[in-house]
Amino acid sequence: MIRVVLVEPEGEYNVGFVARLCRNFDVEQLYIVNPRCDLRSALNFAAHGKEALLKAQVVDTLSQALEGVDLKMATSSDADNPGDILRLSIPPWTAAEVGRGKRTALIFGRESVGLTREEISMADFLLHIPASKEYPVLNLSHAVSILLYEFRREANRDQRNVNAESLSLLDKYVRLLYEQVKGRSVDERAYIVTKRVIFRGVRTEAEARTLMRLMRKLYLKLEGVWR
């Protein structure tokens, strides 16, 4: 299940086009955070996606728009700065693999300035569409269409089979291990990177459970040594 989240969209035409895309790709959940445009005017650009826009959830904060999902994926045209952990990104096809079979929120920022660092930090992953390095900024609705296509294509493939509960438990153990070792030349970046690597790489339920057993043993071992 995909949820499209638009944060403070500024153009009626983009909102209308995104609603149309939701209809094109069978996306049933469209959330709009604190819109900066007239949503009634956006209906003029929605074509057969008017119903998606009329059913859209309009909320005040991004936190509200992210309630009830398993994975949160932010998007940005500014990514992969080696010195900035928040800007380490994955491409659309990898995002689709990671999000397969899960309740996934795709978060899109303002047309003018995108998402803030605080908003990006609320996501599990940062997505970046590899366009021209000289001009990587895509129109909002174009970016939405590319990601929805990748997720639809992945949904038609039979590859990944890990339930959301297992991923949640994995995240829990990664966090517990991080809490044990933080301050020992380990900071929040280590937790973020470890979590992203695990979520990208785990392909089956058996792999997830094997990792959980290992992490649980490591956690108990560290707790016994350092306490």
mmCIF file with all atom_site columns, C-alpha atoms in Angstrom:
data_model
loop_
_atom_site.group_PDB
_atom_site.id
_atom_site.type_symbol
_atom_site.label_atom_id
_atom_site.label_alt_id
_atom_site.label_comp_id
_atom_site.label_asym_id
_atom_site.label_entity_id
_atom_site.label_seq_id
_atom_site.pdbx_PDB_ins_code
_atom_site.Cartn_x
_atom_site.Cartn_y
_atom_site.Cartn_z
_atom_site.occupancy
_atom_site.B_iso_or_equiv
_atom_site.pdbx_formal_charge
_atom_site.auth_seq_id
_atom_site.auth_comp_id
_atom_site.auth_asym_id
_atom_site.auth_atom_id
_atom_site.pdbx_PDB_model_num
ATOM 1   C CA . MET A 1 1   ? 0.000   0.000   0.000   1.00 0.00 ? 1   MET A CA 1
ATOM 2   C CA . ILE A 1 2   ? 1.379   3.357   -1.051  1.00 0.00 ? 2   ILE A CA 1
ATOM 3   C CA . ARG A 1 3   ? 0.513   6.662   0.585   1.00 0.00 ? 3   ARG A CA 1
ATOM 4   C CA . VAL A 1 4   ? 1.466   9.824   -1.287  1.00 0.00 ? 4   VAL A CA 1
ATOM 5   C CA . VAL A 1 5   ? 2.211   12.725  1.059   1.00 0.00 ? 5   VAL A CA 1
ATOM 6   C CA . LEU A 1 6   ? 2.506   16.272  -0.289  1.00 0.00 ? 6   LEU A CA 1
ATOM 7   C CA . VAL A 1 7   ? 4.052   18.748  2.150   1.00 0.00 ? 7   VAL A CA 1
ATOM 8   C CA . GLU A 1 8   ? 2.797   22.306  1.700   1.00 0.00 ? 8   GLU A CA 1
ATOM 9   C CA . PRO A 1 9   ? 2.244   22.068  -2.079  1.00 0.00 ? 9   PRO A CA 1
ATOM 10  C CA . GLU A 1 10  ? 2.218   25.473  -3.740  1.00 0.00 ? 10  GLU A CA 1
ATOM 11  C CA . GLY A 1 11  ? 0.708   24.872  -7.180  1.00 0.00 ? 11  GLY A CA 1
ATOM 12  C CA . GLU A 1 12  ? -2.871  23.862  -7.852  1.00 0.00 ? 12  GLU A CA 1
ATOM 13  C CA . TYR A 1 13  ? -1.844  22.251  -11.135 1.00 0.00 ? 13  TYR A CA 1
ATOM 14  C CA . ASN A 1 14  ? 0.690   19.980  -9.428  1.00 0.00 ? 14  ASN A CA 1
ATOM 15  C CA . VAL A 1 15  ? -1.817  18.844  -6.820  1.00 0.00 ? 15  VAL A CA 1
ATOM 16  C CA . GLY A 1 16  ? -4.319  18.099  -9.571  1.00 0.00 ? 16  GLY A CA 1
ATOM 17  C CA . PHE A 1 17  ? -1.757  16.195  -11.622 1.00 0.00 ? 17  PHE A CA 1
ATOM 18  C CA . VAL A 1 18  ? -0.734  14.155  -8.564  1.00 0.00 ? 18  VAL A CA 1
ATOM 19  C CA . ALA A 1 19  ? -4.374  13.265  -7.891  1.00 0.00 ? 19  ALA A CA 1
ATOM 20  C CA . ARG A 1 20  ? -4.614  12.051  -11.482 1.00 0.00 ? 20  ARG A CA 1
ATOM 21  C CA . LEU A 1 21  ? -1.484  9.937   -10.962 1.00 0.00 ? 21  LEU A CA 1
ATOM 22  C CA . CYS A 1 22  ? -3.049  8.406   -7.862  1.00 0.00 ? 22  CYS A CA 1
ATOM 23  C CA . ARG A 1 23  ? -5.883  7.226   -10.092 1.00 0.00 ? 23  ARG A CA 1
ATOM 24  C CA . ASN A 1 24  ? -3.430  5.995   -12.757 1.00 0.00 ? 24  ASN A CA 1
ATOM 25  C CA . PHE A 1 25  ? -1.514  3.853   -10.257 1.00 0.00 ? 25  PHE A CA 1
ATOM 26  C CA . ASP A 1 26  ? -4.383  2.815   -7.933  1.00 0.00 ? 26  ASP A CA 1
ATOM 27  C CA . VAL A 1 27  ? -3.063  4.822   -4.985  1.00 0.00 ? 27  VAL A CA 1
ATOM 28  C CA . GLU A 1 28  ? -5.904  5.121   -2.497  1.00 0.00 ? 28  GLU A CA 1
ATOM 29  C CA . GLN A 1 29  ? -4.234  7.346   0.084   1.00 0.00 ? 29  GLN A CA 1
ATOM 30  C CA . LEU A 1 30  ? -3.312  10.940  -0.706  1.00 0.00 ? 30  LEU A CA 1
ATOM 31  C CA . TYR A 1 31  ? -2.338  13.149  2.225   1.00 0.00 ? 31  TYR A CA 1
ATOM 32  C CA . ILE A 1 32  ? -1.810  16.896  1.879   1.00 0.00 ? 32  ILE A CA 1
ATOM 33  C CA . VAL A 1 33  ? 0.028   18.713  4.663   1.00 0.00 ? 33  VAL A CA 1
ATOM 34  C CA . ASN A 1 34  ? -0.875  22.369  5.190   1.00 0.00 ? 34  ASN A CA 1
ATOM 35  C CA . PRO A 1 35  ? -1.518  23.176  1.504   1.00 0.00 ? 35  PRO A CA 1
ATOM 36  C CA . ARG A 1 36  ? -0.349  26.552  0.189   1.00 0.00 ? 36  ARG A CA 1
ATOM 37  C CA . CYS A 1 37  ? -2.720  26.533  -2.756  1.00 0.00 ? 37  CYS A CA 1
ATOM 38  C CA . ASP A 1 38  ? -6.442  26.352  -3.478  1.00 0.00 ? 38  ASP A CA 1
ATOM 39  C CA . LEU A 1 39  ? -7.416  22.681  -3.525  1.00 0.00 ? 39  LEU A CA 1
ATOM 40  C CA . ARG A 1 40  ? -10.729 23.485  -5.165  1.00 0.00 ? 40  ARG A CA 1
ATOM 41  C CA . SER A 1 41  ? -8.877  24.975  -8.123  1.00 0.00 ? 41  SER A CA 1
ATOM 42  C CA . ALA A 1 42  ? -6.683  21.872  -8.213  1.00 0.00 ? 42  ALA A CA 1
ATOM 43  C CA . LEU A 1 43  ? -9.742  19.854  -9.235  1.00 0.00 ? 43  LEU A CA 1
ATOM 44  C CA . ASN A 1 44  ? -9.535  21.538  -12.643 1.00 0.00 ? 44  ASN A CA 1
ATOM 45  C CA . PHE A 1 45  ? -6.241  19.741  -13.288 1.00 0.00 ? 45  PHE A CA 1
ATOM 46  C CA . ALA A 1 46  ? -7.157  16.328  -11.869 1.00 0.00 ? 46  ALA A CA 1
ATOM 47  C CA . ALA A 1 47  ? -9.071  14.947  -14.878 1.00 0.00 ? 47  ALA A CA 1
ATOM 48  C CA . HIS A 1 48  ? -10.344 11.499  -13.806 1.00 0.00 ? 48  HIS A CA 1
ATOM 49  C CA . GLY A 1 49  ? -8.430  11.819  -10.537 1.00 0.00 ? 49  GLY A CA 1
ATOM 50  C CA . LYS A 1 50  ? -10.953 14.216  -9.003  1.00 0.00 ? 50  LYS A CA 1
ATOM 51  C CA . GLU A 1 51  ? -12.218 11.528  -6.649  1.00 0.00 ? 51  GLU A CA 1
ATOM 52  C CA . ALA A 1 52  ? -8.703  10.953  -5.297  1.00 0.00 ? 52  ALA A CA 1
ATOM 53  C CA . LEU A 1 53  ? -8.412  14.651  -4.526  1.00 0.00 ? 53  LEU A CA 1
ATOM 54  C CA . LEU A 1 54  ? -11.865 14.864  -2.976  1.00 0.00 ? 54  LEU A CA 1
ATOM 55  C CA . LYS A 1 55  ? -10.971 11.939  -0.695  1.00 0.00 ? 55  LYS A CA 1
ATOM 56  C CA . ALA A 1 56  ? -7.530  13.318  0.178   1.00 0.00 ? 56  ALA A CA 1
ATOM 57  C CA . GLN A 1 57  ? -6.720  13.759  3.850   1.00 0.00 ? 57  GLN A CA 1
ATOM 58  C CA . VAL A 1 58  ? -5.725  17.356  4.592   1.00 0.00 ? 58  VAL A CA 1
ATOM 59  C CA . VAL A 1 59  ? -3.700  17.567  7.810   1.00 0.00 ? 59  VAL A CA 1
ATOM 60  C CA . ASP A 1 60  ? -1.727  20.204  9.681   1.00 0.00 ? 60  ASP A CA 1
ATOM 61  C CA . THR A 1 61  ? 1.552   18.369  10.277  1.00 0.00 ? 61  THR A CA 1
ATOM 62  C CA . LEU A 1 62  ? 3.757   15.789  8.609   1.00 0.00 ? 62  LEU A CA 1
ATOM 63  C CA . SER A 1 63  ? 3.575   13.634  11.735  1.00 0.00 ? 63  SER A CA 1
ATOM 64  C CA . GLN A 1 64  ? -0.167  13.286  11.237  1.00 0.00 ? 64  GLN A CA 1
ATOM 65  C CA . ALA A 1 65  ? 0.320   12.304  7.603   1.00 0.00 ? 65  ALA A CA 1
ATOM 66  C CA . LEU A 1 66  ? 2.736   9.527   8.587   1.00 0.00 ? 66  LEU A CA 1
ATOM 67  C CA . GLU A 1 67  ? 0.555   7.800   11.162  1.00 0.00 ? 67  GLU A CA 1
ATOM 68  C CA . GLY A 1 68  ? -0.124  4.128   10.478  1.00 0.00 ? 68  GLY A CA 1
ATOM 69  C CA . VAL A 1 69  ? 2.621   3.394   7.936   1.00 0.00 ? 69  VAL A CA 1
ATOM 70  C CA . ASP A 1 70  ? 5.481   0.883   8.123   1.00 0.00 ? 70  ASP A CA 1
ATOM 71  C CA . LEU A 1 71  ? 8.068   2.824   6.122   1.00 0.00 ? 71  LEU A CA 1
ATOM 72  C CA . LYS A 1 72  ? 8.572   6.527   5.543   1.00 0.00 ? 72  LYS A CA 1
ATOM 73  C CA . MET A 1 73  ? 10.498  7.628   2.457   1.00 0.00 ? 73  MET A CA 1
ATOM 74  C CA . ALA A 1 74  ? 11.389  11.260  1.839   1.00 0.00 ? 74  ALA A CA 1
ATOM 75  C CA . THR A 1 75  ? 12.400  12.620  -1.557  1.00 0.00 ? 75  THR A CA 1
ATOM 76  C CA . SER A 1 76  ? 14.980  15.212  -2.544  1.00 0.00 ? 76  SER A CA 1
ATOM 77  C CA . SER A 1 77  ? 16.860  16.477  -5.595  1.00 0.00 ? 77  SER A CA 1
ATOM 78  C CA . ASP A 1 78  ? 19.769  17.367  -3.289  1.00 0.00 ? 78  ASP A CA 1
ATOM 79  C CA . ALA A 1 79  ? 21.397  14.134  -2.185  1.00 0.00 ? 79  ALA A CA 1
ATOM 80  C CA . ASP A 1 80  ? 24.571  12.121  -1.663  1.00 0.00 ? 80  ASP A CA 1
ATOM 81  C CA . ASN A 1 81  ? 26.747  14.618  0.153   1.00 0.00 ? 81  ASN A CA 1
ATOM 82  C CA . PRO A 1 82  ? 29.331  12.264  1.731   1.00 0.00 ? 82  PRO A CA 1
ATOM 83  C CA . GLY A 1 83  ? 29.608  14.460  4.805   1.00 0.00 ? 83  GLY A CA 1
ATOM 84  C CA . ASP A 1 84  ? 25.871  14.713  5.420   1.00 0.00 ? 84  ASP A CA 1
ATOM 85  C CA . ILE A 1 85  ? 24.249  11.507  6.652   1.00 0.00 ? 85  ILE A CA 1
ATOM 86  C CA . LEU A 1 86  ? 20.745  12.846  6.040   1.00 0.00 ? 86  LEU A CA 1
ATOM 87  C CA . ARG A 1 87  ? 21.580  13.281  2.362   1.00 0.00 ? 87  ARG A CA 1
ATOM 88  C CA . LEU A 1 88  ? 22.675  9.696   1.760   1.00 0.00 ? 88  LEU A CA 1
ATOM 89  C CA . SER A 1 89  ? 20.035  8.418   -0.626  1.00 0.00 ? 89  SER A CA 1
ATOM 90  C CA . ILE A 1 90  ? 18.760  5.384   -2.479  1.00 0.00 ? 90  ILE A CA 1
ATOM 91  C CA . PRO A 1 91  ? 17.405  5.330   -6.054  1.00 0.00 ? 91  PRO A CA 1
ATOM 92  C CA . PRO A 1 92  ? 13.730  4.704   -6.893  1.00 0.00 ? 92  PRO A CA 1
ATOM 93  C CA . TRP A 1 93  ? 14.195  1.046   -7.871  1.00 0.00 ? 93  TRP A CA 1
ATOM 94  C CA . THR A 1 94  ? 15.879  0.241   -4.556  1.00 0.00 ? 94  THR A CA 1
ATOM 95  C CA . ALA A 1 95  ? 13.159  2.104   -2.685  1.00 0.00 ? 95  ALA A CA 1
ATOM 96  C CA . ALA A 1 96  ? 10.536  0.028   -4.462  1.00 0.00 ? 96  ALA A CA 1
ATOM 97  C CA . GLU A 1 97  ? 12.295  -3.187  -3.430  1.00 0.00 ? 97  GLU A CA 1
ATOM 98  C CA . VAL A 1 98  ? 12.532  -2.074  0.192   1.00 0.00 ? 98  VAL A CA 1
ATOM 99  C CA . GLY A 1 99  ? 8.904   -0.946  0.287   1.00 0.00 ? 99  GLY A CA 1
ATOM 100 C CA . ARG A 1 100 ? 7.445   -4.001  -1.401  1.00 0.00 ? 100 ARG A CA 1
ATOM 101 C CA . GLY A 1 101 ? 4.438   -5.338  0.511   1.00 0.00 ? 101 GLY A CA 1
ATOM 102 C CA . LYS A 1 102 ? 4.596   -2.652  3.197   1.00 0.00 ? 102 LYS A CA 1
ATOM 103 C CA . ARG A 1 103 ? 2.539   0.386   4.032   1.00 0.00 ? 103 ARG A CA 1
ATOM 104 C CA . THR A 1 104 ? 4.907   2.967   2.595   1.00 0.00 ? 104 THR A CA 1
ATOM 105 C CA . ALA A 1 105 ? 4.610   6.745   2.690   1.00 0.00 ? 105 ALA A CA 1
ATOM 106 C CA . LEU A 1 106 ? 6.300   8.646   -0.138  1.00 0.00 ? 106 LEU A CA 1
ATOM 107 C CA . ILE A 1 107 ? 6.935   12.188  1.073   1.00 0.00 ? 107 ILE A CA 1
ATOM 108 C CA . PHE A 1 108 ? 7.269   15.036  -1.426  1.00 0.00 ? 108 PHE A CA 1
ATOM 109 C CA . GLY A 1 109 ? 8.308   18.549  -0.456  1.00 0.00 ? 109 GLY A CA 1
ATOM 110 C CA . ARG A 1 110 ? 7.430   22.045  -1.558  1.00 0.00 ? 110 ARG A CA 1
ATOM 111 C CA . GLU A 1 111 ? 7.990   22.935  -5.205  1.00 0.00 ? 111 GLU A CA 1
ATOM 112 C CA . SER A 1 112 ? 10.188  25.891  -4.212  1.00 0.00 ? 112 SER A CA 1
ATOM 113 C CA . VAL A 1 113 ? 12.409  24.546  -1.422  1.00 0.00 ? 113 VAL A CA 1
ATOM 114 C CA . GLY A 1 114 ? 11.605  20.861  -0.960  1.00 0.00 ? 114 GLY A CA 1
ATOM 115 C CA . LEU A 1 115 ? 11.646  19.265  2.482   1.00 0.00 ? 115 LEU A CA 1
ATOM 116 C CA . THR A 1 116 ? 13.378  20.684  5.540   1.00 0.00 ? 116 THR A CA 1
ATOM 117 C CA . ARG A 1 117 ? 16.116  18.746  7.305   1.00 0.00 ? 117 ARG A CA 1
ATOM 118 C CA . GLU A 1 118 ? 13.741  18.106  10.185  1.00 0.00 ? 118 GLU A CA 1
ATOM 119 C CA . GLU A 1 119 ? 11.182  16.623  7.806   1.00 0.00 ? 119 GLU A CA 1
ATOM 120 C CA . ILE A 1 120 ? 13.810  14.453  6.115   1.00 0.00 ? 120 ILE A CA 1
ATOM 121 C CA . SER A 1 121 ? 14.950  13.192  9.519   1.00 0.00 ? 121 SER A CA 1
ATOM 122 C CA . MET A 1 122 ? 11.450  11.832  10.136  1.00 0.00 ? 122 MET A CA 1
ATOM 123 C CA . ALA A 1 123 ? 11.885  9.380   7.246   1.00 0.00 ? 123 ALA A CA 1
ATOM 124 C CA . ASP A 1 124 ? 13.526  5.961   7.220   1.00 0.00 ? 124 ASP A CA 1
ATOM 125 C CA . PHE A 1 125 ? 15.044  6.572   3.789   1.00 0.00 ? 125 PHE A CA 1
ATOM 126 C CA . LEU A 1 126 ? 15.856  9.432   1.466   1.00 0.00 ? 126 LEU A CA 1
ATOM 127 C CA . LEU A 1 127 ? 15.050  8.860   -2.214  1.00 0.00 ? 127 LEU A CA 1
ATOM 128 C CA . HIS A 1 128 ? 16.787  10.595  -5.079  1.00 0.00 ? 128 HIS A CA 1
ATOM 129 C CA . ILE A 1 129 ? 15.932  10.331  -8.765  1.00 0.00 ? 129 ILE A CA 1
ATOM 130 C CA . PRO A 1 130 ? 19.241  10.342  -10.662 1.00 0.00 ? 130 PRO A CA 1
ATOM 131 C CA . ALA A 1 131 ? 18.613  13.097  -13.195 1.00 0.00 ? 131 ALA A CA 1
ATOM 132 C CA . SER A 1 132 ? 21.143  15.503  -14.721 1.00 0.00 ? 132 SER A CA 1
ATOM 133 C CA . LYS A 1 133 ? 23.772  16.691  -12.243 1.00 0.00 ? 133 LYS A CA 1
ATOM 134 C CA . GLU A 1 134 ? 23.582  20.120  -13.831 1.00 0.00 ? 134 GLU A CA 1
ATOM 135 C CA . TYR A 1 135 ? 19.821  20.386  -13.369 1.00 0.00 ? 135 TYR A CA 1
ATOM 136 C CA . PRO A 1 136 ? 18.469  17.599  -11.128 1.00 0.00 ? 136 PRO A CA 1
ATOM 137 C CA . VAL A 1 137 ? 15.259  19.324  -9.988  1.00 0.00 ? 137 VAL A CA 1
ATOM 138 C CA . LEU A 1 138 ? 12.147  17.642  -11.383 1.00 0.00 ? 138 LEU A CA 1
ATOM 139 C CA . ASN A 1 139 ? 8.633   18.986  -11.433 1.00 0.00 ? 139 ASN A CA 1
ATOM 140 C CA . LEU A 1 140 ? 6.677   17.636  -8.456  1.00 0.00 ? 140 LEU A CA 1
ATOM 141 C CA . SER A 1 141 ? 4.177   15.615  -10.472 1.00 0.00 ? 141 SER A CA 1
ATOM 142 C CA . HIS A 1 142 ? 6.944   14.189  -12.668 1.00 0.00 ? 142 HIS A CA 1
ATOM 143 C CA . ALA A 1 143 ? 8.813   12.953  -9.595  1.00 0.00 ? 143 ALA A CA 1
ATOM 144 C CA . VAL A 1 144 ? 5.626   11.384  -8.244  1.00 0.00 ? 144 VAL A CA 1
ATOM 145 C CA . SER A 1 145 ? 5.003   9.601   -11.540 1.00 0.00 ? 145 SER A CA 1
ATOM 146 C CA . ILE A 1 146 ? 8.508   8.102   -11.644 1.00 0.00 ? 146 ILE A CA 1
ATOM 147 C CA . LEU A 1 147 ? 8.288   6.734   -8.110  1.00 0.00 ? 147 LEU A CA 1
ATOM 148 C CA . LEU A 1 148 ? 4.774   5.359   -8.512  1.00 0.00 ? 148 LEU A CA 1
ATOM 149 C CA . TYR A 1 149 ? 5.866   3.612   -11.696 1.00 0.00 ? 149 TYR A CA 1
ATOM 150 C CA . GLU A 1 150 ? 8.844   1.992   -9.945  1.00 0.00 ? 150 GLU A CA 1
ATOM 151 C CA . PHE A 1 151 ? 6.659   0.810   -7.060  1.00 0.00 ? 151 PHE A CA 1
ATOM 152 C CA . ARG A 1 152 ? 4.063   -0.584  -9.465  1.00 0.00 ? 152 ARG A CA 1
ATOM 153 C CA . ARG A 1 153 ? 6.737   -2.415  -11.449 1.00 0.00 ? 153 ARG A CA 1
ATOM 154 C CA . GLU A 1 154 ? 8.197   -3.928  -8.281  1.00 0.00 ? 154 GLU A CA 1
ATOM 155 C CA . ALA A 1 155 ? 4.749   -4.979  -7.058  1.00 0.00 ? 155 ALA A CA 1
ATOM 156 C CA . ASN A 1 156 ? 4.401   -7.117  -10.167 1.00 0.00 ? 156 ASN A CA 1
ATOM 157 C CA . ARG A 1 157 ? 7.578   -9.024  -9.360  1.00 0.00 ? 157 ARG A CA 1
ATOM 158 C CA . ASP A 1 158 ? 7.767   -11.946 -6.941  1.00 0.00 ? 158 ASP A CA 1
ATOM 159 C CA . GLN A 1 159 ? 10.944  -11.365 -4.945  1.00 0.00 ? 159 GLN A CA 1
ATOM 160 C CA . ARG A 1 160 ? 10.847  -9.935  -1.455  1.00 0.00 ? 160 ARG A CA 1
ATOM 161 C CA . ASN A 1 161 ? 8.846   -11.522 1.372   1.00 0.00 ? 161 ASN A CA 1
ATOM 162 C CA . VAL A 1 162 ? 9.403   -9.939  4.767   1.00 0.00 ? 162 VAL A CA 1
ATOM 163 C CA . ASN A 1 163 ? 6.539   -8.808  6.948   1.00 0.00 ? 163 ASN A CA 1
ATOM 164 C CA . ALA A 1 164 ? 6.430   -5.377  8.545   1.00 0.00 ? 164 ALA A CA 1
ATOM 165 C CA . GLU A 1 165 ? 6.496   -6.774  12.091  1.00 0.00 ? 165 GLU A CA 1
ATOM 166 C CA . SER A 1 166 ? 9.852   -8.432  11.482  1.00 0.00 ? 166 SER A CA 1
ATOM 167 C CA . LEU A 1 167 ? 11.331  -5.226  10.100  1.00 0.00 ? 167 LEU A CA 1
ATOM 168 C CA . SER A 1 168 ? 9.993   -3.348  13.105  1.00 0.00 ? 168 SER A CA 1
ATOM 169 C CA . LEU A 1 169 ? 11.681  -5.827  15.465  1.00 0.00 ? 169 LEU A CA 1
ATOM 170 C CA . LEU A 1 170 ? 14.926  -5.552  13.519  1.00 0.00 ? 170 LEU A CA 1
ATOM 171 C CA . ASP A 1 171 ? 14.781  -1.799  13.893  1.00 0.00 ? 171 ASP A CA 1
ATOM 172 C CA . LYS A 1 172 ? 14.175  -2.236  17.615  1.00 0.00 ? 172 LYS A CA 1
ATOM 173 C CA . TYR A 1 173 ? 17.314  -4.355  18.047  1.00 0.00 ? 173 TYR A CA 1
ATOM 174 C CA . VAL A 1 174 ? 19.414  -1.992  15.938  1.00 0.00 ? 174 VAL A CA 1
ATOM 175 C CA . ARG A 1 175 ? 18.278  0.834   18.218  1.00 0.00 ? 175 ARG A CA 1
ATOM 176 C CA . LEU A 1 176 ? 18.999  -1.178  21.377  1.00 0.00 ? 176 LEU A CA 1
ATOM 177 C CA . LEU A 1 177 ? 22.502  -1.987  20.161  1.00 0.00 ? 177 LEU A CA 1
ATOM 178 C CA . TYR A 1 178 ? 23.071  1.642   19.283  1.00 0.00 ? 178 TYR A CA 1
ATOM 179 C CA . GLU A 1 179 ? 21.983  2.733   22.760  1.00 0.00 ? 179 GLU A CA 1
ATOM 180 C CA . GLN A 1 180 ? 24.513  0.313   24.246  1.00 0.00 ? 180 GLN A CA 1
ATOM 181 C CA . VAL A 1 181 ? 27.497  1.631   22.317  1.00 0.00 ? 181 VAL A CA 1
ATOM 182 C CA . LYS A 1 182 ? 26.715  5.291   21.666  1.00 0.00 ? 182 LYS A CA 1
ATOM 183 C CA . GLY A 1 183 ? 29.354  7.570   23.061  1.00 0.00 ? 183 GLY A CA 1
ATOM 184 C CA . ARG A 1 184 ? 32.035  4.994   22.305  1.00 0.00 ? 184 ARG A CA 1
ATOM 185 C CA . SER A 1 185 ? 33.014  6.611   18.993  1.00 0.00 ? 185 SER A CA 1
ATOM 186 C CA . VAL A 1 186 ? 29.518  5.776   17.729  1.00 0.00 ? 186 VAL A CA 1
ATOM 187 C CA . ASP A 1 187 ? 26.875  8.404   17.001  1.00 0.00 ? 187 ASP A CA 1
ATOM 188 C CA . GLU A 1 188 ? 23.375  8.644   15.516  1.00 0.00 ? 188 GLU A CA 1
ATOM 189 C CA . ARG A 1 189 ? 24.783  8.303   12.008  1.00 0.00 ? 189 ARG A CA 1
ATOM 190 C CA . ALA A 1 190 ? 25.852  4.736   12.765  1.00 0.00 ? 190 ALA A CA 1
ATOM 191 C CA . TYR A 1 191 ? 22.291  3.822   13.722  1.00 0.00 ? 191 TYR A CA 1
ATOM 192 C CA . ILE A 1 192 ? 20.847  5.389   10.559  1.00 0.00 ? 192 ILE A CA 1
ATOM 193 C CA . VAL A 1 193 ? 23.369  3.728   8.241   1.00 0.00 ? 193 VAL A CA 1
ATOM 194 C CA . THR A 1 194 ? 23.005  0.306   9.902   1.00 0.00 ? 194 THR A CA 1
ATOM 195 C CA . LYS A 1 195 ? 19.234  0.464   9.700   1.00 0.00 ? 195 LYS A CA 1
ATOM 196 C CA . ARG A 1 196 ? 19.285  1.446   6.036   1.00 0.00 ? 196 ARG A CA 1
ATOM 197 C CA . VAL A 1 197 ? 21.731  -1.305  5.103   1.00 0.00 ? 197 VAL A CA 1
ATOM 198 C CA . ILE A 1 198 ? 19.647  -3.949  6.879   1.00 0.00 ? 198 ILE A CA 1
ATOM 199 C CA . PHE A 1 199 ? 16.332  -2.775  5.441   1.00 0.00 ? 199 PHE A CA 1
ATOM 200 C CA . ARG A 1 200 ? 17.802  -2.776  1.929   1.00 0.00 ? 200 ARG A CA 1
ATOM 201 C CA . GLY A 1 201 ? 19.404  -6.189  2.202   1.00 0.00 ? 201 GLY A CA 1
ATOM 202 C CA . VAL A 1 202 ? 16.893  -8.404  4.006   1.00 0.00 ? 202 VAL A CA 1
ATOM 203 C CA . ARG A 1 203 ? 14.950  -10.328 1.380   1.00 0.00 ? 203 ARG A CA 1
ATOM 204 C CA . THR A 1 204 ? 13.133  -13.119 3.243   1.00 0.00 ? 204 THR A CA 1
ATOM 205 C CA . GLU A 1 205 ? 11.468  -13.764 6.570   1.00 0.00 ? 205 GLU A CA 1
ATOM 206 C CA . ALA A 1 206 ? 14.137  -16.362 7.381   1.00 0.00 ? 206 ALA A CA 1
ATOM 207 C CA . GLU A 1 207 ? 16.890  -13.785 6.872   1.00 0.00 ? 207 GLU A CA 1
ATOM 208 C CA . ALA A 1 208 ? 15.071  -11.299 9.064   1.00 0.00 ? 208 ALA A CA 1
ATOM 209 C CA . ARG A 1 209 ? 14.661  -13.782 11.911  1.00 0.00 ? 209 ARG A CA 1
ATOM 210 C CA . THR A 1 210 ? 18.285  -14.915 11.676  1.00 0.00 ? 210 THR A CA 1
ATOM 211 C CA . LEU A 1 211 ? 19.436  -11.316 12.005  1.00 0.00 ? 211 LEU A CA 1
ATOM 212 C CA . MET A 1 212 ? 17.063  -10.735 14.914  1.00 0.00 ? 212 MET A CA 1
ATOM 213 C CA . ARG A 1 213 ? 18.509  -13.699 16.815  1.00 0.00 ? 213 ARG A CA 1
ATOM 214 C CA . LEU A 1 214 ? 22.044  -12.466 16.198  1.00 0.00 ? 214 LEU A CA 1
ATOM 215 C CA . MET A 1 215 ? 21.240  -8.919  17.299  1.00 0.00 ? 215 MET A CA 1
ATOM 216 C CA . ARG A 1 216 ? 19.436  -10.116 20.395  1.00 0.00 ? 216 ARG A CA 1
ATOM 217 C CA . LYS A 1 217 ? 22.474  -12.185 21.425  1.00 0.00 ? 217 LYS A CA 1
ATOM 218 C CA . LEU A 1 218 ? 24.802  -9.256  20.751  1.00 0.00 ? 218 LEU A CA 1
ATOM 219 C CA . TYR A 1 219 ? 22.599  -6.959  22.794  1.00 0.00 ? 219 TYR A CA 1
ATOM 220 C CA . LEU A 1 220 ? 22.484  -9.347  25.756  1.00 0.00 ? 220 LEU A CA 1
ATOM 221 C CA . LYS A 1 221 ? 26.237  -9.876  25.540  1.00 0.00 ? 221 LYS A CA 1
ATOM 222 C CA . LEU A 1 222 ? 26.962  -6.151  25.502  1.00 0.00 ? 222 LEU A CA 1
ATOM 223 C CA . GLU A 1 223 ? 24.566  -5.534  28.349  1.00 0.00 ? 223 GLU A CA 1
ATOM 224 C CA . GLY A 1 224 ? 26.373  -8.135  30.429  1.00 0.00 ? 224 GLY A CA 1
ATOM 225 C CA . VAL A 1 225 ? 29.829  -6.698  29.697  1.00 0.00 ? 225 VAL A CA 1
ATOM 226 C CA . TRP A 1 226 ? 29.114  -3.013  30.152  1.00 0.00 ? 226 TRP A CA 1
ATOM 227 C CA . ARG A 1 227 ? 26.644  -3.056  33.044  1.00 0.00 ? 227 ARG A CA 1
#
